[in-house]
Amino acid sequence: MFQVKSRDFIFQVERVKSCTLDVHPTEKALVVHYEVEATILGELGEAMIGERKECQKIIRLKSLNAHTDTSSLARKVVEECRLIHPSKLREVEQLLFYLNVSCEEKKRISPRDFTPYAGVELDEEASINRIDEYVELLYEDVQEKIRGATLIFQLARNPDNLEELIQNEAALGALARVLREDWKQSVDLATTITYIFFCFSSFSQFHGLVTHFKIGALCMNIIEHELKRYDLWQDELQKKKKKEHEKSLRKYQSLLIKQEQLLRVALCLLLNLAEDTRTELKMRNKNIVHMLVKILDREDEELLLVVVSFLKKLSIFLENKNDMKLARLLPCEHEELQSTTLRLLLNLSFDTSLRSQMVQAALVPKLSSLLADEAQRQLSMCILYHISMDDRFKSMFADTDCIPQLMRMVFDCGEEKMDVELISLCINLAANKSDAQVICEGNGLKMLMKRALKLKDVLVMKMIRNLSQHNGPTKSLFLDHVGDLAAQITEDEAEEFVIECLGTLANLTIPDLDWALVLKEYKLVPYLKDRLKPGSAEDDLILEVVIMIGTVSVDDSCAAMLAKSGIIPALIELLNAQQEDDEFVCQIVYVFYQMVFHKATRDVIVKETQAPAYLIDLMHDNNAEIRKVCNNTLDIIAEYDEEWGKKIQTEKFRWYNGQWLEMVENRQMDEGEPFLFGEDAESFIGNGEILERPDLFYSPDGIISADGALSPDFYTDFQSGELGQTGFMNRYGAPCLPGPGSKSS
């Protein structure tokens, strides 16, 4: 933000908003789209004119190649480009990977990849010196035209001849005219001439020539016509009787071979011309995507390779993605087709709706099976990673062989650095309960712990932390590893590693776990208390410390130990420092909630600190979760301390009945005017004054048992967001207080 002052106004540019990332369609570059908001302020600081401007920045990556470490490059991009928030690091990595793959594939199909089919092979060899003779043949009958075009094609296949051919306007004009007028008469003629212009399209400097003769538009017409012919052939075959069907089928297959050769070369020519985004847009407007998707039903793998390559290029642009339909292309024996299909799917997998289509098309098991193929492994893993980002689809991995394969890859890494795609996918899957159970089968958890602790591997520990959040048999497995995790909570360890270890321990709400013993044996209380000081560490670490304290405070002896150490005042100090951070506030209040269950800590909180006063202030916080846990904590305090109970009662009464009381107190009631609220209100209102207040508290069902004992079984409800209160209307028409422990609907 900066300001420019003058006599009359201040011009102020606000912070950048709405930053999104994409890959450049034609270059090795990332495109950063962002919005800048500018405001002109008056002399008194009032906003006079506001303006928003959409901008973009291109980050060129000329050094990007197959050997580039995309993780390191992504970090460098995020560090050097202030427009990109650090939270987008993973997205930058994925875009760089895709960009790298796309650049490797961005080679044109060479004319030498094609050989004329048997129908137009000639015994004679073409010579550039006889070009005029070949052009003359284009004015004869169809067979002679085919012969002339074939001889010119022999010349065009050699790039050395293209410069001379381009100077011969008569030859090129004649070829374009014959193609335009006679392509419907002979597939052989149309294919051969299209081959010639395809040779020119393989070089960017000749694109102007091809465009000049409108060959691209003509190829679009040819493709559209051939697809209609294909549909007619199919209809005719269906109508043929059994005897005639076999004969017609042989004829149909012969025609199909020639047609697919024509489609292939026409599409290759268009794919080359589509390097120009304006030309590509024209193709898009002529429904090229629909045509390509129709051809996906064919069996010819070489034709399919061109189609999928074209779709992959078109899929870079968002508006094209909605036309994509997934087909039966995986797995297949044609390695290059399979690889190109995976690259297309990777591009599409950035789109949420298309990921859903992939799952519906049963691609998860197919992609999982391709993990065994080393050549296709990384692409398959990246697509699976994108699918795993959606919680709806995570459980589907448990029914495939994906997880066992991933675990083998993890263990096969030994002490080497793990591929970021592999561990990222594992982290996502570990967040699902069904997947977590498969991961932990056998010695899965034990082996992960061994690698994480030996190599201080933060990402593997992040995966372990996700595993630890699931109740049931998975969480119980962690009992054997509590000591190993607690031993990592020291000042000597890296903060990012300690964060994951603390987060894992905080998830272990296991009844059989003796937290008091853990705190004593590993001397954790001093560490936890020191880390509560604002600024003593990164906020992420301090927050994990607070969550950890909340977990161990379920235990009576742990809560007493923590209270005795002076942790409660430290929490209040931290609450003051972090009062704008809802996550901090919610977790600190939850610690107070846990501690008021135990007599020793309840007395400290109520009698020795001002925690109840802070809780009263937070009772009407904008954050619903904070309000829920805060109100439940205050309900318990009110039950056990009469003085605070009255204060809390007064505040709740004031809040819930504030609007109604304001109306009553401000109303000057005439002596003869009947009461608005009926006879029942007479005991409550007299001459605008409050005579007595109804009892606004109810029995603490759900929190306090009949014998007065308090249940600490609150953690699960808190985590699932089920704690809450429901408002009711009292008989006077005003909202009155819910009872402590009542649930929200």
XYZ file of C-alpha atoms in Angstrom:
745
model
C 0.000 0.000 0.000
C 1.277 3.535 -0.756
C -0.075 7.050 -0.591
C 0.565 10.124 -2.732
C -0.388 13.365 -0.979
C -1.404 16.609 -2.632
C -3.216 19.748 -1.507
C -6.674 18.361 -2.188
C -6.609 14.595 -1.996
C -4.698 11.436 -1.201
C -4.411 8.647 -3.775
C -4.164 5.256 -2.134
C -3.591 1.849 -3.762
C -4.993 -0.981 -1.649
C -3.710 -4.509 -1.350
C -3.850 -6.989 -4.211
C -6.978 -9.150 -4.295
C -8.183 -12.339 -6.009
C -4.872 -13.824 -7.147
C -5.225 -16.884 -9.414
C -2.624 -18.896 -11.319
C -2.557 -20.612 -14.700
C -0.029 -21.902 -17.213
C 0.797 -19.889 -20.318
C -0.785 -21.529 -23.386
C 2.274 -21.231 -25.649
C 5.339 -20.374 -23.541
C 7.292 -21.846 -20.620
C 5.636 -19.432 -18.221
C 3.108 -19.032 -15.411
C 0.379 -16.399 -15.640
C -0.664 -14.637 -12.422
C -4.101 -13.012 -12.632
C -4.801 -10.502 -9.884
C -6.971 -7.518 -9.032
C -5.769 -4.142 -7.736
C -8.148 -1.846 -5.890
C -7.403 1.898 -6.016
C -9.189 4.537 -3.944
C -9.027 8.334 -4.029
C -9.494 9.827 -0.564
C -10.620 13.354 0.331
C -8.862 15.719 2.717
C -10.594 14.132 5.712
C -9.759 10.619 4.587
C -13.199 9.800 3.171
C -13.356 7.593 0.092
C -14.367 9.650 -2.926
C -13.691 7.388 -5.885
C -12.933 3.682 -5.899
C -11.689 1.657 -8.843
C -10.775 -1.979 -9.447
C -8.401 -3.085 -12.152
C -7.703 -6.620 -13.378
C -4.016 -7.238 -14.063
C -1.765 -10.105 -14.999
C 1.896 -10.887 -14.577
C 3.799 -13.434 -16.670
C 6.584 -15.354 -14.935
C 8.811 -16.797 -17.683
C 10.729 -19.977 -16.846
C 13.224 -20.409 -19.670
C 15.399 -22.858 -17.735
C 12.522 -25.302 -17.113
C 13.353 -28.742 -18.502
C 13.007 -32.457 -17.757
C 15.760 -32.311 -15.121
C 14.392 -29.286 -13.224
C 13.545 -29.788 -9.548
C 10.000 -28.419 -9.689
C 9.702 -28.273 -5.881
C 12.738 -26.006 -5.528
C 11.683 -23.892 -8.496
C 8.176 -23.494 -7.025
C 9.645 -22.241 -3.741
C 11.802 -19.749 -5.627
C 8.811 -18.479 -7.622
C 6.732 -17.978 -4.463
C 9.609 -16.241 -2.660
C 10.352 -13.835 -5.500
C 6.798 -13.055 -6.615
C 5.008 -11.207 -3.820
C 1.688 -11.576 -5.626
C 1.657 -15.319 -4.869
C 0.740 -16.238 -1.296
C 2.893 -18.970 0.308
C -0.246 -21.095 0.752
C -0.269 -21.552 -3.059
C 3.110 -23.333 -3.069
C 1.587 -26.753 -3.787
C -0.503 -25.327 -6.631
C 2.611 -23.724 -8.153
C 4.399 -27.092 -7.990
C 1.557 -28.809 -9.828
C 1.410 -26.121 -12.513
C 5.173 -26.297 -13.043
C 4.972 -30.068 -13.408
C 2.171 -29.776 -15.946
C 4.010 -27.010 -17.803
C 7.160 -29.131 -17.935
C 5.285 -32.114 -19.321
C 3.471 -29.952 -21.871
C 6.680 -28.345 -23.111
C 8.286 -31.751 -23.607
C 5.297 -32.811 -25.701
C 5.129 -29.613 -27.748
C 6.864 -30.968 -30.823
C 5.152 -30.915 -34.174
C 4.339 -34.110 -36.003
C 6.908 -34.360 -38.775
C 6.013 -34.917 -42.428
C 8.483 -37.799 -42.397
C 6.158 -39.579 -39.950
C 3.782 -40.170 -42.856
C 4.148 -42.455 -45.808
C 1.646 -42.540 -48.649
C -0.654 -45.528 -48.520
C -0.528 -48.216 -51.203
C -3.181 -46.654 -53.430
C -1.021 -43.669 -54.418
C 2.491 -45.107 -54.439
C 4.341 -44.427 -57.703
C 7.323 -46.080 -59.354
C 8.793 -42.799 -60.546
C 10.860 -40.432 -58.379
C 9.982 -36.751 -58.306
C 12.435 -33.992 -59.276
C 12.167 -30.341 -58.301
C 13.247 -29.393 -61.844
C 10.067 -30.985 -63.262
C 7.620 -29.186 -60.966
C 5.890 -27.448 -63.873
C 5.081 -30.840 -65.451
C 3.489 -31.998 -62.192
C 1.402 -28.835 -62.019
C 0.123 -29.489 -65.549
C -1.173 -32.873 -64.384
C -3.469 -31.063 -61.930
C -5.561 -29.878 -64.918
C -6.195 -33.427 -66.220
C -8.650 -36.098 -65.024
C -8.836 -37.324 -61.400
C -6.239 -40.091 -61.777
C -3.728 -37.737 -63.353
C -4.451 -35.165 -60.647
C -3.661 -37.824 -58.029
C -0.415 -38.651 -59.828
C 0.637 -34.991 -60.064
C -0.233 -34.329 -56.412
C 1.661 -37.439 -55.287
C 4.839 -36.331 -57.110
C 4.601 -32.850 -55.569
C 4.098 -34.471 -52.160
C 7.343 -36.416 -52.656
C 9.081 -33.066 -53.063
C 7.282 -31.407 -50.138
C 8.325 -34.144 -47.737
C 11.880 -32.873 -48.058
C 12.128 -29.575 -46.101
C 14.927 -28.420 -48.411
C 12.387 -28.110 -51.234
C 9.807 -26.047 -49.349
C 11.529 -22.690 -49.910
C 11.519 -23.262 -53.677
C 7.948 -24.581 -53.692
C 6.671 -21.534 -51.841
C 8.010 -19.326 -54.652
C 5.888 -21.243 -57.168
C 2.543 -19.511 -56.732
C 1.065 -21.316 -59.737
C 1.713 -24.726 -58.173
C 0.310 -23.794 -54.766
C -2.685 -22.028 -56.269
C -3.461 -25.043 -58.456
C -3.196 -27.429 -55.491
C -5.529 -25.263 -53.387
C -8.050 -25.000 -56.256
C -8.102 -28.756 -56.907
C -8.543 -29.513 -53.210
C -11.391 -27.013 -52.932
C -13.213 -28.247 -56.043
C -12.513 -31.988 -56.163
C -12.013 -33.246 -52.580
C -15.409 -34.953 -52.544
C -14.642 -36.858 -55.777
C -11.599 -38.737 -54.453
C -10.387 -39.459 -50.925
C -6.949 -40.284 -52.357
C -6.717 -36.874 -54.040
C -7.941 -35.008 -50.942
C -5.534 -36.889 -48.683
C -2.495 -36.327 -50.899
C -3.017 -32.576 -51.347
C -3.760 -32.174 -47.630
C -0.436 -33.956 -46.978
C 1.353 -31.319 -49.071
C -0.102 -28.396 -47.112
C 0.538 -30.292 -43.892
C 4.264 -30.269 -44.781
C 4.143 -26.470 -44.958
C 2.176 -26.249 -41.686
C 5.016 -28.034 -39.869
C 7.013 -24.786 -39.992
C 5.686 -21.622 -38.383
C 7.101 -19.361 -41.095
C 4.832 -21.049 -43.673
C 1.601 -20.731 -41.658
C 0.748 -17.504 -43.459
C 0.830 -19.370 -46.777
C -1.519 -22.101 -45.545
C -3.871 -19.503 -44.077
C -3.791 -17.459 -47.305
C -5.296 -20.358 -49.259
C -7.852 -20.999 -46.450
C -6.732 -24.596 -46.126
C -7.604 -24.700 -42.406
C -11.256 -23.851 -43.017
C -11.349 -26.358 -45.860
C -9.959 -29.083 -43.581
C -12.694 -28.326 -41.036
C -15.304 -28.835 -43.779
C -13.638 -32.072 -44.889
C -13.612 -33.479 -41.351
C -17.256 -32.541 -40.780
C -18.274 -34.163 -44.076
C -16.304 -37.363 -43.410
C -17.873 -37.754 -39.972
C -21.335 -37.553 -41.543
C -20.290 -40.157 -44.137
C -19.129 -42.408 -41.313
C -22.563 -42.174 -39.663
C -24.243 -43.056 -42.974
C -21.975 -46.092 -43.413
C -22.909 -47.273 -39.951
C -26.630 -46.917 -40.711
C -26.286 -48.781 -43.997
C -24.419 -51.653 -42.355
C -27.192 -52.019 -39.803
C -29.788 -52.341 -42.576
C -27.906 -55.003 -44.613
C -29.027 -58.626 -44.462
C -26.637 -61.269 -43.154
C -25.187 -62.345 -46.555
C -24.835 -58.822 -47.824
C -23.478 -57.655 -44.489
C -20.147 -59.483 -44.787
C -19.478 -58.128 -48.262
C -20.480 -54.613 -47.210
C -18.327 -54.874 -44.088
C -15.188 -55.608 -46.136
C -15.927 -52.645 -48.386
C -16.648 -50.484 -45.341
C -13.348 -51.420 -43.688
C -11.421 -50.517 -46.840
C -13.149 -47.127 -47.002
C -12.585 -46.607 -43.287
C -8.809 -47.043 -43.599
C -8.643 -44.332 -46.282
C -10.994 -42.039 -44.390
C -8.994 -42.276 -41.164
C -5.791 -41.477 -43.066
C -7.471 -38.321 -44.378
C -8.817 -37.395 -40.943
C -5.413 -37.907 -39.388
C -3.493 -35.635 -41.750
C -6.234 -32.977 -41.719
C -6.196 -32.897 -37.913
C -2.392 -32.746 -37.827
C -2.474 -29.741 -40.126
C -5.065 -28.025 -37.907
C -3.093 -28.882 -34.777
C -0.033 -27.151 -36.234
C -2.053 -24.082 -37.229
C -3.617 -23.952 -33.735
C -0.312 -22.622 -32.391
C -1.858 -19.238 -33.144
C -4.504 -18.655 -30.474
C -6.675 -16.610 -32.852
C -6.719 -19.481 -35.334
C -7.501 -21.876 -32.505
C -10.433 -19.703 -31.467
C -11.841 -19.902 -35.002
C -11.609 -23.705 -34.842
C -13.297 -23.646 -31.462
C -16.142 -21.556 -32.875
C -16.560 -24.100 -35.677
C -17.069 -26.856 -33.083
C -13.720 -28.640 -33.407
C -14.027 -30.093 -29.890
C -17.282 -31.846 -30.731
C -15.678 -33.372 -33.837
C -12.651 -34.565 -31.889
C -14.785 -36.169 -29.200
C -16.769 -37.990 -31.909
C -13.567 -39.455 -33.350
C -12.623 -40.866 -29.924
C -14.924 -43.809 -30.728
C -12.538 -44.976 -33.486
C -10.091 -47.869 -33.120
C -7.114 -46.546 -35.103
C -4.523 -45.755 -32.435
C -2.483 -43.359 -34.596
C -5.594 -41.313 -35.307
C -6.549 -41.401 -31.625
C -3.077 -40.142 -30.702
C -3.574 -37.028 -32.849
C -7.100 -36.490 -31.472
C -5.998 -36.770 -27.830
C -3.013 -34.479 -28.478
C -5.389 -31.905 -29.951
C -7.810 -32.202 -27.039
C -4.911 -31.794 -24.623
C -3.942 -28.520 -26.276
C -7.506 -27.222 -26.289
C -8.040 -28.184 -22.658
C -5.550 -25.522 -21.499
C -8.306 -22.958 -21.987
C -11.076 -23.065 -19.426
C -13.922 -22.485 -21.866
C -13.004 -25.658 -23.776
C -13.062 -27.959 -20.778
C -16.803 -28.214 -20.472
C -16.967 -29.864 -23.887
C -14.675 -32.709 -22.852
C -16.034 -36.226 -22.488
C -13.971 -39.057 -21.150
C -13.746 -42.209 -23.226
C -12.363 -45.711 -23.074
C -8.724 -44.933 -23.685
C -7.134 -46.381 -20.540
C -5.336 -48.626 -20.363
C -4.113 -49.355 -23.894
C -1.120 -51.088 -25.459
C -0.076 -48.070 -27.519
C 2.368 -46.447 -25.090
C 2.444 -42.992 -26.665
C -1.358 -42.847 -26.898
C -1.616 -43.908 -23.266
C 0.901 -41.288 -22.172
C -0.840 -38.515 -24.138
C -4.210 -39.553 -22.719
C -2.818 -39.294 -19.208
C -1.493 -35.827 -19.955
C -4.930 -34.815 -21.190
C -6.510 -36.220 -18.022
C -3.947 -34.411 -15.887
C -4.901 -31.137 -17.527
C -8.598 -31.820 -17.053
C -8.127 -32.921 -13.453
C -7.517 -29.315 -12.408
C -11.255 -28.789 -12.939
C -13.476 -29.921 -10.035
C -16.470 -30.968 -12.152
C -14.299 -32.961 -14.536
C -12.654 -34.792 -11.622
C -16.137 -35.888 -10.678
C -16.691 -37.202 -14.222
C -13.418 -39.124 -14.013
C -14.552 -40.863 -10.848
C -17.931 -41.702 -12.382
C -16.107 -43.186 -15.376
C -14.296 -45.586 -12.979
C -10.889 -44.075 -13.696
C -9.606 -44.460 -10.118
C -8.992 -48.233 -10.399
C -7.632 -47.822 -13.947
C -5.179 -45.143 -12.878
C -4.239 -47.207 -9.821
C -3.327 -50.139 -12.062
C -1.029 -47.855 -14.089
C 1.074 -47.113 -10.996
C 2.834 -50.393 -11.678
C 4.045 -49.005 -15.040
C 7.106 -46.890 -14.278
C 6.706 -44.922 -17.514
C 3.166 -43.827 -16.600
C 3.534 -43.744 -12.814
C 4.151 -40.051 -12.234
C 1.334 -38.870 -14.492
C -1.098 -41.377 -12.963
C -0.068 -40.328 -9.470
C -0.616 -36.633 -10.212
C -4.134 -37.284 -11.510
C -4.918 -39.465 -8.489
C -3.589 -36.701 -6.256
C -6.019 -34.210 -7.787
C -8.897 -36.656 -7.329
C -7.853 -37.254 -3.710
C -8.201 -33.538 -2.964
C -11.982 -34.018 -2.912
C -13.226 -35.647 0.301
C -16.100 -37.269 -1.599
C -13.731 -39.508 -3.522
C -11.086 -40.438 -0.951
C -12.878 -43.575 0.263
C -12.869 -45.047 -3.267
C -9.111 -45.604 -3.047
C -9.581 -48.172 -0.272
C -11.270 -50.548 -2.741
C -8.357 -50.523 -5.214
C -4.755 -51.697 -5.073
C -3.618 -48.058 -5.050
C -2.711 -47.786 -1.344
C -0.643 -51.006 -1.119
C 1.319 -49.855 -4.184
C 1.878 -46.412 -2.675
C 3.094 -47.923 0.596
C 5.581 -50.118 -1.294
C 6.889 -47.047 -3.102
C 7.258 -45.195 0.211
C 9.263 -48.024 1.781
C 11.315 -48.564 -1.399
C 12.576 -44.979 -1.082
C 14.697 -46.041 1.889
C 16.476 -42.936 3.124
C 16.282 -41.114 -0.214
C 14.088 -38.078 -0.715
C 10.546 -39.037 -1.586
C 8.807 -37.673 -4.692
C 6.510 -34.837 -3.689
C 3.662 -36.344 -5.761
C 3.904 -39.634 -3.858
C 3.893 -38.217 -0.332
C 1.254 -35.587 -1.212
C -1.133 -38.307 -2.380
C -0.402 -40.341 0.771
C -1.100 -37.320 3.002
C -4.474 -36.779 1.347
C -5.492 -40.429 1.609
C -4.436 -40.630 5.263
C -7.167 -38.084 6.035
C -9.835 -40.684 5.196
C -10.759 -43.307 7.801
C -11.118 -46.265 5.390
C -7.875 -45.412 3.605
C -6.094 -44.952 6.945
C -6.995 -48.475 8.009
C -5.487 -49.871 4.792
C -2.347 -47.761 5.258
C -1.849 -49.056 8.813
C -2.351 -52.720 7.914
C 0.528 -54.962 8.943
C 3.500 -52.833 9.951
C 2.383 -49.796 7.961
C 2.264 -47.333 10.857
C 5.411 -48.740 12.447
C 7.404 -48.334 9.223
C 6.121 -44.790 8.689
C 7.081 -43.829 12.250
C 10.525 -45.328 11.757
C 11.169 -43.276 8.606
C 9.694 -40.059 10.033
C 11.736 -40.172 13.255
C 14.980 -41.320 11.666
C 14.978 -38.787 8.823
C 12.983 -36.083 10.647
C 10.708 -36.209 7.628
C 8.064 -33.487 8.093
C 5.833 -34.670 5.252
C 5.724 -38.272 6.483
C 4.939 -36.951 9.965
C 2.134 -34.891 8.429
C 0.771 -38.121 6.962
C 1.041 -39.794 10.394
C -0.789 -36.864 11.956
C -3.669 -37.365 9.526
C -3.768 -41.060 10.434
C -3.999 -40.214 14.148
C -7.260 -38.299 13.822
C -9.419 -41.380 13.157
C -11.226 -42.953 16.100
C -11.300 -46.707 16.453
C -8.599 -49.307 15.777
C -6.330 -46.884 13.888
C -5.999 -44.485 16.826
C -5.346 -47.351 19.263
C -2.265 -48.331 17.243
C -0.614 -45.080 18.353
C -0.370 -46.219 21.987
C 2.931 -47.915 21.090
C 4.354 -44.681 19.673
C 3.333 -42.038 22.252
C 6.756 -42.074 23.886
C 8.581 -41.691 20.565
C 6.390 -38.724 19.655
C 6.695 -37.065 23.070
C 10.493 -37.357 22.891
C 10.468 -35.070 19.831
C 8.873 -32.178 21.755
C 12.086 -30.328 22.557
C 13.668 -26.995 21.719
C 16.393 -28.791 19.750
C 14.020 -30.103 17.065
C 12.947 -28.060 14.050
C 9.677 -26.223 14.688
C 7.908 -27.605 11.622
C 8.676 -31.174 12.753
C 7.577 -30.459 16.341
C 4.298 -28.977 15.037
C 3.393 -32.275 13.366
C 4.421 -34.333 16.419
C 2.365 -32.106 18.745
C -0.597 -32.258 16.362
C -0.385 -36.062 16.331
C -0.264 -36.275 20.138
C -3.152 -33.823 20.453
C -5.294 -36.137 18.309
C -4.771 -39.097 20.667
C -7.936 -38.923 22.773
C -7.496 -42.495 23.990
C -9.052 -43.445 27.384
C -6.212 -45.866 28.233
C -3.509 -43.243 27.722
C -1.918 -41.977 30.958
C -1.197 -38.392 30.005
C 0.096 -37.465 33.467
C 2.861 -40.056 33.135
C 3.748 -38.782 29.658
C 3.976 -35.164 30.833
C 6.197 -36.092 33.758
C 8.473 -38.571 32.020
C 9.229 -36.287 29.072
C 9.136 -33.013 31.092
C 6.613 -31.479 28.728
C 4.933 -29.016 31.119
C 7.812 -26.453 31.113
C 8.032 -26.672 27.319
C 4.276 -26.164 26.909
C 4.216 -23.218 29.288
C 7.218 -21.501 27.668
C 5.694 -21.842 24.228
C 2.488 -20.081 25.347
C 4.321 -16.767 25.547
C 3.287 -14.572 22.608
C 6.153 -14.364 20.119
C 8.049 -17.298 21.640
C 7.593 -19.287 18.426
C 5.650 -19.304 15.168
C 1.890 -19.010 15.643
C 1.341 -22.481 14.179
C 3.474 -24.047 16.907
C 1.856 -22.026 19.703
C -1.591 -23.054 18.456
C -0.614 -26.732 18.510
C 0.595 -26.275 22.109
C -2.820 -24.881 23.089
C -4.607 -27.798 21.389
C -2.292 -30.243 23.136
C -3.098 -28.666 26.516
C -6.801 -29.020 25.723
C -6.358 -32.723 24.996
C -4.394 -33.585 28.168
C -6.679 -31.433 30.337
C -9.344 -34.141 30.061
C -7.273 -35.980 32.691
C -7.872 -34.669 36.246
C -4.276 -35.030 37.395
C -2.932 -33.427 34.195
C -5.250 -30.451 34.563
C -4.084 -29.973 38.170
C -0.436 -30.255 37.134
C -0.904 -27.647 34.409
C -2.828 -25.268 36.690
C -0.145 -25.547 39.352
C 2.532 -24.623 36.809
C 0.796 -21.310 36.062
C -0.462 -22.208 32.603
C -3.893 -20.594 33.094
C -2.549 -17.005 33.432
C -0.293 -17.733 30.462
C -3.356 -18.755 28.438
C -5.143 -15.537 29.424
C -2.134 -13.495 28.325
C -2.096 -15.376 25.021
C -5.845 -14.799 24.644
C -5.238 -11.054 24.970
C -2.481 -11.170 22.357
C -4.426 -13.337 19.865
C -7.960 -12.028 20.424
C -8.394 -11.329 16.686
C -7.555 -14.926 15.724
C -10.700 -17.049 16.017
C -8.814 -20.349 15.995
C -6.649 -19.312 18.942
C -9.618 -17.938 20.880
C -11.712 -21.059 20.294
C -8.955 -23.444 21.392
C -8.054 -21.415 24.512
C -11.701 -21.250 25.580
C -11.923 -24.996 25.046
C -9.006 -25.473 27.455
C -10.944 -23.448 30.062
C -13.966 -25.625 29.394
C -11.989 -28.801 30.044
C -10.457 -27.365 33.204
C -13.723 -26.303 34.829
C -14.709 -29.969 34.959
C -12.060 -30.586 37.635
C -12.453 -29.036 41.095
C -8.798 -28.060 41.549
C -8.553 -26.241 38.241
C -12.089 -24.873 38.455
C -11.217 -23.085 41.695
C -8.093 -21.610 40.104
C -10.007 -20.381 37.061
C -12.944 -18.959 39.023
C -11.219 -17.548 42.114
C -7.696 -16.698 41.039
C -8.073 -15.432 37.456
C -10.300 -13.205 35.400
C -11.028 -15.991 32.895
C -14.817 -15.857 33.557
C -14.817 -12.145 32.718
C -13.103 -12.866 29.397
C -15.623 -15.627 28.730
C -18.513 -13.243 29.403
C -17.029 -10.827 26.853
C -16.791 -13.641 24.312
C -20.294 -14.939 24.969
C -21.676 -13.037 21.982
C -18.679 -13.394 19.648
C -19.405 -13.408 15.911
C -17.896 -16.885 15.576
C -20.536 -19.555 16.250
C -18.041 -22.153 17.534
C -16.573 -19.699 20.044
C -20.071 -18.833 21.287
C -20.971 -22.496 21.737
C -17.975 -23.550 23.796
C -17.952 -20.249 25.707
C -21.595 -20.496 26.774
C -21.202 -24.101 27.876
C -18.152 -23.176 29.961
C -20.020 -20.301 31.608
C -22.979 -22.555 32.389
C -20.717 -24.820 34.437
C -19.026 -21.896 36.203
C -22.440 -20.475 37.091
C -23.474 -23.758 38.713
C -20.495 -23.765 41.067
C -19.967 -20.091 41.892
C -22.954 -18.046 42.988
C -21.317 -14.660 42.498
C -20.189 -15.374 38.946
C -23.512 -17.097 38.352
C -25.370 -13.846 39.014
C -23.037 -11.894 36.737
C -23.426 -14.426 33.990
C -27.198 -14.534 34.505
C -27.419 -10.763 34.305
C -25.360 -10.598 31.143
C -27.319 -13.361 29.455
C -30.577 -11.769 30.519
C -29.446 -8.405 29.206
C -28.422 -9.877 25.864
C -31.336 -12.207 25.165
C -33.974 -9.792 26.409
C -32.233 -6.520 25.533
C -34.472 -5.457 22.674
C -37.654 -6.325 24.547
C -36.512 -4.577 27.752
C -35.543 -1.478 25.810
C -39.021 -1.254 24.339
C -40.652 -1.747 27.762
C -38.432 0.710 29.639
C -38.765 3.461 27.050
C -42.505 3.188 26.649
C -44.544 5.754 28.564
C -47.661 3.773 29.362
C -50.892 5.712 29.842
C -52.843 4.851 32.979
C -55.916 3.770 31.057
C -54.065 1.864 28.303
C -54.314 -1.936 28.554
C -51.075 -3.841 28.827
C -49.779 -4.956 25.495
C -48.548 -8.231 26.907
C -51.671 -9.416 28.776
C -52.298 -10.140 32.425
C -49.330 -12.471 32.697
C -47.028 -9.505 32.317
C -48.383 -7.640 35.354
C -46.117 -9.477 37.761
C -43.196 -8.415 35.604
C -43.933 -4.864 34.455
C -45.256 -1.917 36.402
C -45.093 1.714 35.261
C -42.260 0.800 32.897
C -40.109 -0.631 35.693
C -38.826 -4.183 36.155
C -40.317 -5.557 39.374
C -38.874 -9.044 39.205
C -37.127 -11.291 36.677
C -38.169 -14.809 35.829
C -35.657 -17.570 36.514
C -33.786 -17.804 33.248
C -31.724 -20.865 34.140
C -32.681 -24.439 33.581
C -31.347 -27.749 34.831
C -27.950 -28.609 33.365
C -29.101 -31.807 31.636
C -26.513 -33.267 29.336
C -23.543 -31.800 31.206
C -24.096 -32.467 34.907
C -25.368 -35.848 36.111
C -27.999 -36.342 38.827
C -25.381 -36.908 41.537
C -23.650 -33.650 40.743
C -20.585 -35.218 39.095
C -19.325 -33.472 35.957
C -18.616 -35.446 32.808
C -15.549 -34.509 30.771
C -16.887 -36.283 27.704
C -17.034 -33.146 25.628
C -14.158 -33.357 23.192
C -15.984 -35.336 20.510
C -18.989 -32.998 20.511
C -16.692 -29.994 20.326
C -14.746 -31.391 17.381
C -17.914 -32.299 15.471
C -19.492 -28.911 16.150
C -22.471 -30.359 18.010
C -22.173 -28.133 21.092
C -24.701 -25.381 21.025
C -27.808 -23.785 22.389
C -31.312 -23.312 21.149
C -33.252 -20.133 21.774
C -36.843 -20.317 23.086
C -39.621 -17.760 23.533
C -40.863 -17.218 27.065
C -44.473 -16.577 27.839
C -43.963 -12.827 27.611
C -43.015 -13.022 23.954
C -39.315 -12.332 24.605
C -36.462 -14.696 23.795
C -35.220 -16.428 26.920
C -32.137 -18.406 27.797
C -31.558 -22.000 26.825
C -30.411 -24.389 29.490
C -26.746 -25.237 29.780
C -25.760 -28.221 27.722
C -28.733 -28.013 25.371
C -27.884 -28.884 21.772
C -28.354 -26.836 18.666
C -30.649 -28.275 16.090
